[in-house]
Amino acid sequence: MRKLGTIDLEILHLAVNENGTFNENNLENSKLKRLGVGKILDSLATLKDRKMLSLNKDGSFSITELAREILWSENIPTWAKILRLLQIKSCNIDQMENILKISRNELDEDIEKLRKNQFVLMSPQRIEEKIIKVYEILPEGVEEIDKTESKGFNNVNFGQIKPEIEILSIVDEVIKEIQESQLEEMKKNIIIEKLSKLKSKLDI
């Protein structure tokens, strides 16, 4: 997969939202405006050089099939799209749904499989008085999605989750939730230390 930065993703996502083609007005009315003209022009030129955008005669830009193949192609399974997106940025489920154009039910199913296989980590974060589940890719997830470059997507089989892997995943999630909680720092450290000892005694 050709690597994308967060601004690259934002520009290509704008193209997808505008049925494949966008112009100066679309940029002006988007959140990309915050970057300034110079930064936007540099990013557009880079994406054009990488064959991810094409320049039209009227000055508008269109997303290419090469770019669609990264996150928006029907040839790419949902789990792979999720991992590719999380390689670019951590996301909550609403952001995934918005960027990838995939139904919530389908996302929920695959994100849970990825989590249980320890390919992604869910971290609860407090945003505007709400607890939001934010997902980030783990090293095992990076390794798995990188393998698809040479072996394809059909060789990944989530199958039955090994109980010991699921136990570790749960312990890691509890530790993360404690770190994000409002508990006193001393209490946090005591609980986390006990959970760390539990992980060591499991000898997994």
Coordinates of N, CA and C in Angstrom, one line a residue:
M1 N 0.8 -1.2 0.0 CA 0.0 0.0 0.0 C 0.9 1.2 0.0
R2 N 0.5 2.2 -0.8 CA 1.2 3.5 -0.8 C 0.8 4.2 0.5
K3 N 1.8 4.7 1.2 CA 1.6 5.3 2.5 C 0.9 6.7 2.4
L4 N 0.0 7.0 3.3 CA -0.6 8.3 3.2 C -0.4 9.0 4.6
G5 N -0.3 10.3 4.5 CA -0.3 11.1 5.7 C -1.7 11.6 6.1
T6 N -1.9 12.2 7.2 CA -3.2 12.6 7.6 C -3.8 13.7 6.7
I7 N -3.0 14.6 6.1 CA -3.5 15.6 5.2 C -3.8 14.9 3.9
D8 N -3.0 13.9 3.4 CA -3.3 13.2 2.2 C -4.7 12.5 2.3
L9 N -4.9 11.9 3.5 CA -6.2 11.2 3.8 C -7.3 12.2 3.7
E10 N -7.1 13.4 4.3 CA -8.2 14.4 4.3 C -8.6 14.8 2.9
I11 N -7.6 15.0 2.1 CA -7.8 15.5 0.7 C -8.6 14.4 -0.1
L12 N -8.1 13.2 0.0 CA -8.7 12.1 -0.7 C -10.1 11.8 -0.2
H13 N -10.3 11.9 1.1 CA -11.6 11.8 1.7 C -12.6 12.8 1.1
L14 N -12.1 14.1 1.0 CA -12.9 15.1 0.4 C -13.3 14.7 -1.1
A15 N -12.4 14.2 -1.8 CA -12.7 13.8 -3.2 C -13.8 12.7 -3.2
V16 N -13.7 11.7 -2.3 CA -14.7 10.7 -2.2 C -16.0 11.2 -1.9
N17 N -16.1 12.2 -0.9 CA -17.3 12.8 -0.5 C -18.0 13.6 -1.6
E18 N -17.1 14.1 -2.6 CA -17.6 14.9 -3.7 C -17.7 14.1 -5.0
N19 N -18.0 12.8 -4.8 CA -18.2 11.9 -5.9 C -17.0 11.8 -6.9
G20 N -15.9 12.0 -6.3 CA -14.6 11.7 -7.0 C -13.9 12.9 -7.5
T21 N -14.6 14.1 -7.6 CA -13.9 15.3 -8.1 C -14.2 16.5 -7.2
F22 N -13.2 17.3 -6.9 CA -13.4 18.5 -6.1 C -12.7 19.7 -6.7
N23 N -13.1 20.9 -6.3 CA -12.5 22.1 -6.8 C -12.2 23.1 -5.7
E24 N -11.8 24.3 -6.1 CA -11.3 25.3 -5.1 C -12.4 25.6 -4.1
N25 N -13.7 25.7 -4.6 CA -14.8 26.0 -3.7 C -14.9 24.9 -2.6
N26 N -14.8 23.6 -3.0 CA -15.0 22.5 -2.1 C -13.9 22.6 -1.0
L27 N -12.6 22.9 -1.4 CA -11.5 23.1 -0.5 C -11.8 24.2 0.5
E28 N -12.3 25.4 -0.1 CA -12.6 26.5 0.7 C -13.6 26.3 1.8
N29 N -14.6 25.4 1.5 CA -15.7 25.1 2.4 C -15.4 23.9 3.3
S30 N -14.2 23.3 3.2 CA -13.8 22.2 4.0 C -12.9 22.6 5.2
K31 N -12.6 21.6 6.1 CA -11.7 21.9 7.2 C -10.3 22.1 6.7
L32 N -10.0 21.7 5.5 CA -8.7 21.9 5.0 C -8.2 23.3 4.9
K33 N -9.2 24.2 4.9 CA -8.9 25.6 4.8 C -8.0 26.1 5.9
R34 N -8.0 25.4 7.0 CA -7.2 25.8 8.2 C -5.7 25.7 7.9
L35 N -5.3 24.9 6.8 CA -3.9 24.7 6.6 C -3.3 25.8 5.8
G36 N -4.1 26.7 5.2 CA -3.5 27.7 4.4 C -3.2 27.3 2.9
V37 N -3.2 28.3 2.0 CA -3.1 28.0 0.6 C -1.8 27.2 0.2
G38 N -0.7 27.7 0.8 CA 0.6 27.1 0.5 C 0.6 25.6 0.8
K39 N 0.2 25.3 2.0 CA 0.3 23.9 2.4 C -0.7 23.0 1.6
I40 N -1.9 23.5 1.3 CA -2.8 22.8 0.4 C -2.2 22.5 -1.0
L41 N -1.7 23.6 -1.6 CA -1.1 23.4 -2.9 C 0.0 22.4 -2.9
D42 N 0.9 22.4 -1.9 CA 2.0 21.5 -1.8 C 1.4 20.0 -1.7
S43 N 0.4 19.9 -0.9 CA -0.2 18.5 -0.7 C -0.8 18.0 -2.0
L44 N -1.5 18.9 -2.7 CA -2.2 18.6 -4.0 C -1.1 18.2 -5.0
A45 N 0.0 18.9 -5.1 CA 1.0 18.6 -6.0 C 1.7 17.3 -5.7
T46 N 1.9 17.0 -4.4 CA 2.5 15.7 -4.1 C 1.6 14.5 -4.4
L47 N 0.3 14.7 -4.1 CA -0.7 13.6 -4.5 C -0.8 13.4 -6.0
K48 N -0.7 14.5 -6.7 CA -0.7 14.4 -8.2 C 0.6 13.7 -8.7
D49 N 1.7 14.1 -8.1 CA 3.0 13.4 -8.5 C 3.0 11.9 -8.2
R50 N 2.3 11.5 -7.1 CA 2.2 10.1 -6.8 C 1.0 9.4 -7.5
K51 N 0.4 10.1 -8.5 CA -0.7 9.5 -9.3 C -1.9 9.1 -8.5
M52 N -2.1 9.9 -7.4 CA -3.3 9.7 -6.6 C -4.4 10.7 -6.9
L53 N -4.0 11.8 -7.5 CA -5.0 12.8 -8.0 C -4.6 13.1 -9.5
S54 N -5.6 13.4 -10.2 CA -5.4 13.9 -11.6 C -6.0 15.3 -11.7
L55 N -5.3 16.2 -12.5 CA -5.7 17.5 -12.7 C -6.6 17.6 -13.9
N56 N -7.8 18.2 -13.8 CA -8.7 18.3 -14.9 C -8.5 19.7 -15.6
K57 N -9.1 19.8 -16.8 CA -8.9 21.0 -17.6 C -9.5 22.2 -16.9
D58 N -10.5 22.0 -16.1 CA -11.1 23.2 -15.5 C -10.5 23.6 -14.1
G59 N -9.4 22.9 -13.8 CA -8.7 23.2 -12.6 C -9.1 22.4 -11.4
S60 N -10.1 21.5 -11.6 CA -10.5 20.6 -10.5 C -9.6 19.4 -10.4
F61 N -9.7 18.7 -9.4 CA -9.0 17.4 -9.2 C -9.9 16.2 -9.1
S62 N -9.4 15.1 -9.5 CA -10.2 13.8 -9.4 C -9.3 12.8 -8.8
I63 N -9.9 12.0 -7.9 CA -9.2 10.9 -7.3 C -9.0 9.8 -8.3
T64 N -7.9 9.2 -8.3 CA -7.5 8.1 -9.2 C -7.9 6.7 -8.7
E65 N -7.9 5.7 -9.5 CA -8.2 4.4 -9.1 C -7.1 3.9 -8.2
L66 N -5.9 4.3 -8.4 CA -4.7 4.0 -7.6 C -5.0 4.4 -6.1
A67 N -5.5 5.6 -5.9 CA -5.8 6.1 -4.6 C -7.0 5.3 -4.0
R68 N -8.0 5.1 -4.8 CA -9.2 4.4 -4.3 C -8.9 3.0 -3.8
E69 N -7.8 2.4 -4.4 CA -7.4 1.0 -4.0 C -6.9 0.9 -2.6
I70 N -6.6 2.1 -2.0 CA -6.0 2.1 -0.6 C -7.1 1.8 0.4
L71 N -8.2 2.6 0.3 CA -9.2 2.5 1.4 C -10.7 2.3 0.9
W72 N -10.9 2.6 -0.4 CA -12.3 2.7 -0.9 C -12.6 1.7 -2.0
S73 N -11.8 0.7 -2.2 CA -12.1 -0.3 -3.2 C -12.9 -1.5 -2.7
E74 N -13.8 -2.0 -3.4 CA -14.6 -3.2 -3.0 C -13.7 -4.5 -3.0
N75 N -12.5 -4.4 -3.6 CA -11.5 -5.5 -3.6 C -10.8 -5.7 -2.2
I76 N -10.9 -4.7 -1.4 CA -10.2 -4.7 -0.1 C -11.2 -5.1 1.0
P77 N -10.9 -6.1 1.8 CA -11.8 -6.5 2.9 C -11.9 -5.4 3.9
T78 N -13.0 -5.4 4.7 CA -13.2 -4.4 5.7 C -12.1 -4.4 6.7
W79 N -11.7 -5.5 7.2 CA -10.7 -5.6 8.3 C -9.4 -4.9 7.8
A80 N -9.1 -5.1 6.5 CA -7.8 -4.5 6.0 C -8.0 -3.0 5.8
K81 N -9.2 -2.5 5.4 CA -9.4 -1.1 5.4 C -9.2 -0.5 6.7
I82 N -9.7 -1.1 7.8 CA -9.6 -0.6 9.1 C -8.2 -0.5 9.5
L83 N -7.4 -1.6 9.3 CA -6.0 -1.5 9.7 C -5.2 -0.5 8.9
R84 N -5.5 -0.4 7.6 CA -4.8 0.7 6.8 C -5.2 2.1 7.3
L85 N -6.4 2.3 7.6 CA -6.8 3.6 8.2 C -6.1 3.9 9.5
L86 N -6.1 2.9 10.4 CA -5.5 3.1 11.7 C -3.9 3.3 11.6
Q87 N -3.4 2.8 10.5 CA -1.9 3.1 10.2 C -1.7 4.6 10.0
I88 N -2.7 5.3 9.5 CA -2.6 6.7 9.2 C -3.0 7.5 10.4
K89 N -4.0 7.1 11.2 CA -4.5 7.9 12.3 C -5.3 7.0 13.2
S90 N -5.3 7.3 14.5 CA -6.3 6.6 15.4 C -7.6 7.2 15.2
C91 N -8.7 6.3 15.3 CA -10.0 6.8 15.0 C -11.0 6.2 15.9
N92 N -12.2 6.9 16.1 CA -13.3 6.2 16.8 C -14.2 5.6 15.7
I93 N -15.2 4.9 16.1 CA -16.0 4.2 15.2 C -16.8 5.1 14.2
D94 N -17.2 6.3 14.7 CA -17.9 7.3 13.9 C -17.0 7.8 12.7
Q95 N -15.7 8.0 13.1 CA -14.8 8.5 12.1 C -14.5 7.4 11.0
M96 N -14.4 6.1 11.5 CA -14.2 5.0 10.5 C -15.4 5.0 9.6
E97 N -16.6 5.0 10.1 CA -17.8 5.0 9.3 C -17.8 6.1 8.3
N98 N -17.5 7.3 8.7 CA -17.5 8.4 7.8 C -16.4 8.3 6.7
I99 N -15.2 7.9 7.1 CA -14.1 7.9 6.1 C -14.2 6.7 5.2
L100 N -14.5 5.5 5.7 CA -14.5 4.3 4.9 C -15.8 4.0 4.2
K101 N -16.8 4.7 4.6 CA -18.2 4.5 3.9 C -18.6 3.1 4.1
I102 N -18.5 2.6 5.3 CA -18.8 1.2 5.6 C -19.9 1.2 6.8
S103 N -20.8 0.3 6.7 CA -21.9 0.3 7.7 C -21.4 0.1 9.1
R104 N -22.1 0.6 10.1 CA -21.6 0.4 11.5 C -21.6 -1.0 11.9
N105 N -22.6 -1.8 11.5 CA -22.6 -3.2 11.9 C -21.4 -4.0 11.4
E106 N -21.1 -3.7 10.1 CA -19.9 -4.4 9.5 C -18.6 -4.0 10.2
L107 N -18.5 -2.7 10.5 CA -17.3 -2.2 11.2 C -17.2 -2.8 12.6
D108 N -18.3 -2.8 13.3 CA -18.4 -3.4 14.7 C -17.9 -4.8 14.7
E109 N -18.3 -5.6 13.8 CA -18.0 -7.0 13.7 C -16.5 -7.2 13.5
D110 N -15.9 -6.5 12.5 CA -14.5 -6.7 12.2 C -13.6 -6.0 13.2
I111 N -14.0 -4.9 13.8 CA -13.1 -4.3 14.7 C -13.0 -5.1 16.0
E112 N -14.1 -5.8 16.3 CA -14.0 -6.7 17.5 C -13.1 -7.9 17.2
K113 N -13.1 -8.5 16.0 CA -12.2 -9.5 15.7 C -10.8 -9.0 15.7
L114 N -10.5 -7.9 15.2 CA -9.2 -7.3 15.2 C -8.7 -7.1 16.7
R115 N -9.6 -6.6 17.5 CA -9.3 -6.3 18.9 C -8.9 -7.6 19.6
K116 N -9.7 -8.7 19.4 CA -9.5 -9.9 20.1 C -8.2 -10.6 19.6
N117 N -7.8 -10.3 18.4 CA -6.6 -10.9 17.9 C -5.4 -10.0 18.2
Q118 N -5.6 -8.9 19.0 CA -4.6 -8.0 19.4 C -3.9 -7.3 18.2
F119 N -4.7 -7.0 17.2 CA -4.2 -6.2 16.1 C -4.5 -4.7 16.3
V120 N -5.5 -4.4 17.1 CA -5.9 -3.1 17.5 C -6.1 -3.0 19.0
L121 N -6.0 -1.8 19.5 CA -6.2 -1.5 20.9 C -7.3 -0.4 21.0
M122 N -8.3 -0.7 21.9 CA -9.3 0.3 22.1 C -9.0 1.0 23.4
S123 N -9.0 2.4 23.3 CA -8.7 3.2 24.5 C -9.9 4.1 24.7
P124 N -10.5 4.0 25.9 CA -11.6 5.0 26.2 C -11.0 6.4 26.5
Q125 N -11.6 7.4 25.8 CA -11.1 8.8 26.0 C -12.3 9.7 26.4
R126 N -12.0 10.6 27.3 CA -13.1 11.5 27.6 C -13.0 12.8 26.7
I127 N -14.1 12.9 25.9 CA -14.1 14.1 25.0 C -15.4 14.8 25.2
E128 N -15.4 16.0 25.6 CA -16.6 16.9 25.9 C -17.5 16.1 26.8
E129 N -17.0 15.6 27.9 CA -17.8 15.0 28.9 C -18.4 13.6 28.5
K130 N -18.0 13.1 27.4 CA -18.4 11.8 26.9 C -17.2 10.9 26.8
I131 N -17.4 9.6 27.1 CA -16.4 8.6 27.0 C -16.5 8.0 25.5
I132 N -15.4 8.2 24.8 CA -15.4 7.8 23.4 C -14.4 6.7 23.2
K133 N -14.7 5.6 22.5 CA -13.8 4.5 22.3 C -12.9 4.8 21.1
V134 N -11.7 5.0 21.3 CA -10.7 5.3 20.2 C -9.8 4.1 19.9
Y135 N -9.7 3.8 18.7 CA -8.9 2.6 18.3 C -7.6 3.0 17.7
E136 N -6.5 2.2 18.0 CA -5.2 2.4 17.4 C -4.6 1.1 17.0
I137 N -3.8 1.1 16.0 CA -3.2 -0.1 15.5 C -2.0 -0.5 16.4
L138 N -1.9 -1.8 16.7 CA -0.8 -2.4 17.5 C 0.3 -2.9 16.5
P139 N 1.5 -3.1 17.0 CA 2.6 -3.7 16.1 C 2.2 -4.9 15.4
E140 N 1.4 -5.8 16.1 CA 0.9 -7.1 15.4 C 0.0 -6.7 14.2
G141 N -0.8 -5.7 14.4 CA -1.7 -5.3 13.3 C -0.9 -4.7 12.1
V142 N 0.2 -3.9 12.4 CA 1.0 -3.4 11.4 C 1.7 -4.6 10.6
E143 N 2.2 -5.5 11.4 CA 2.8 -6.7 10.7 C 1.8 -7.5 9.9
E144 N 0.6 -7.6 10.3 CA -0.4 -8.4 9.6 C -0.8 -7.7 8.3
I145 N -1.0 -6.4 8.4 CA -1.4 -5.6 7.1 C -0.3 -5.5 6.2
D146 N 1.0 -5.4 6.7 CA 2.1 -5.4 5.8 C 2.3 -6.7 5.1
K147 N 2.0 -7.8 5.7 CA 2.1 -9.1 5.1 C 1.2 -9.3 3.8
T148 N 0.1 -8.5 3.9 CA -0.9 -8.7 2.8 C -0.3 -8.1 1.5
E149 N 0.7 -7.2 1.6 CA 1.3 -6.7 0.4 C 1.9 -7.8 -0.5
S150 N 2.4 -8.8 0.1 CA 3.1 -9.9 -0.7 C 2.2 -11.1 -0.7
K151 N 1.4 -11.4 0.3 CA 0.6 -12.6 0.4 C -0.8 -12.5 0.1
G152 N -1.3 -11.2 -0.1 CA -2.7 -11.0 -0.4 C -3.6 -11.1 0.9
F153 N -4.9 -10.9 0.7 CA -5.8 -10.8 1.9 C -6.4 -12.2 2.3
N154 N -6.4 -13.1 1.4 CA -7.0 -14.4 1.7 C -6.3 -15.3 2.7
N155 N -5.0 -14.9 3.0 CA -4.2 -15.8 3.9 C -4.4 -15.4 5.3
V156 N -5.2 -14.4 5.6 CA -5.4 -14.0 7.0 C -6.7 -14.7 7.5
N157 N -6.6 -15.5 8.5 CA -7.7 -16.2 9.1 C -7.9 -15.9 10.6
F158 N -8.8 -15.1 10.9 CA -9.0 -14.7 12.3 C -9.4 -15.9 13.1
G159 N -10.3 -16.7 12.6 CA -10.7 -18.0 13.3 C -11.0 -17.8 14.7
Q160 N -10.8 -18.9 15.5 CA -11.1 -18.9 16.9 C -10.0 -18.2 17.7
I161 N -10.3 -17.2 18.5 CA -9.3 -16.5 19.3 C -8.8 -17.4 20.4
K162 N -7.5 -17.5 20.5 CA -6.9 -18.3 21.6 C -7.3 -17.6 23.0
P163 N -7.7 -18.4 23.9 CA -8.2 -17.9 25.2 C -7.1 -17.0 25.9
E164 N -5.8 -17.5 25.8 CA -4.8 -16.7 26.5 C -4.6 -15.3 25.8
I165 N -4.8 -15.3 24.5 CA -4.6 -14.0 23.8 C -5.7 -13.0 24.3
E166 N -6.9 -13.6 24.4 CA -8.1 -12.8 24.8 C -7.9 -12.3 26.2
I167 N -7.4 -13.1 27.1 CA -7.1 -12.7 28.5 C -6.2 -11.5 28.5
L168 N -5.1 -11.7 27.8 CA -4.1 -10.6 27.8 C -4.7 -9.3 27.3
S169 N -5.5 -9.4 26.2 CA -6.2 -8.3 25.6 C -7.1 -7.6 26.6
I170 N -7.8 -8.3 27.4 CA -8.7 -7.8 28.4 C -7.9 -7.1 29.5
V171 N -6.8 -7.7 30.0 CA -6.0 -7.1 31.0 C -5.4 -5.8 30.5
D172 N -5.0 -5.7 29.2 CA -4.4 -4.5 28.7 C -5.4 -3.4 28.6
E173 N -6.7 -3.8 28.2 CA -7.8 -2.8 28.2 C -8.1 -2.2 29.5
V174 N -8.1 -3.1 30.5 CA -8.4 -2.6 31.9 C -7.3 -1.7 32.4
I175 N -6.1 -2.0 32.1 CA -5.0 -1.1 32.5 C -5.1 0.3 31.8
K176 N -5.5 0.2 30.5 CA -5.7 1.5 29.7 C -6.8 2.3 30.3
E177 N -7.9 1.6 30.7 CA -9.1 2.3 31.3 C -8.7 3.0 32.6
I178 N -7.9 2.3 33.4 CA -7.5 2.8 34.7 C -6.7 4.0 34.5
Q179 N -5.8 4.0 33.5 CA -4.9 5.1 33.2 C -5.7 6.4 32.8
E180 N -6.8 6.1 32.1 CA -7.7 7.2 31.7 C -8.7 7.7 32.7
S181 N -8.8 6.9 33.8 CA -9.8 7.2 34.8 C -9.5 8.4 35.7
Q182 N -10.4 8.8 36.5 CA -10.2 9.9 37.4 C -9.7 9.5 38.8
L183 N -9.3 8.3 38.9 CA -8.7 7.8 40.2 C -7.5 8.6 40.6
E184 N -7.2 8.6 41.9 CA -6.0 9.2 42.4 C -4.8 8.4 41.8
E185 N -3.7 9.2 41.6 CA -2.6 8.6 40.9 C -2.0 7.4 41.7
M186 N -2.0 7.5 43.0 CA -1.4 6.4 43.8 C -2.3 5.2 43.7
K187 N -3.6 5.3 43.7 CA -4.5 4.2 43.5 C -4.3 3.6 42.1
K188 N -4.2 4.4 41.1 CA -3.9 3.9 39.8 C -2.7 3.0 39.7
N189 N -1.6 3.5 40.3 CA -0.4 2.8 40.3 C -0.4 1.5 41.0
I190 N -1.2 1.4 42.1 CA -1.3 0.2 42.8 C -2.1 -0.9 42.0
I191 N -3.2 -0.4 41.4 CA -4.0 -1.4 40.6 C -3.3 -1.8 39.4
I192 N -2.6 -0.9 38.7 CA -1.8 -1.3 37.5 C -0.7 -2.3 37.8
E193 N -0.1 -2.0 39.0 CA 1.0 -2.9 39.4 C 0.5 -4.3 39.6
K194 N -0.7 -4.4 40.3 CA -1.3 -5.8 40.5 C -1.7 -6.4 39.2
L195 N -2.2 -5.7 38.3 CA -2.6 -6.3 37.0 C -1.3 -6.7 36.2
S196 N -0.3 -5.9 36.3 CA 1.0 -6.3 35.6 C 1.6 -7.6 36.2
K197 N 1.5 -7.8 37.5 CA 1.9 -9.0 38.2 C 1.0 -10.2 37.7
L198 N -0.3 -9.9 37.6 CA -1.2 -11.0 37.1 C -0.8 -11.4 35.7
K199 N -0.4 -10.5 34.8 CA 0.0 -10.8 33.5 C 1.3 -11.7 33.5
S200 N 2.2 -11.3 34.4 CA 3.4 -12.1 34.5 C 3.2 -13.5 35.0
K201 N 2.3 -13.6 36.0 CA 2.0 -15.0 36.5 C 1.2 -15.8 35.5
L202 N 0.5 -15.2 34.6 CA -0.2 -16.0 33.6 C 0.8 -16.7 32.6
D203 N 2.0 -16.1 32.5 CA 3.1 -16.7 31.7 C 2.7 -17.0 30.3
I204 N 2.0 -16.0 29.7 CA 1.5 -16.2 28.3 C 2.5 -15.6 27.4

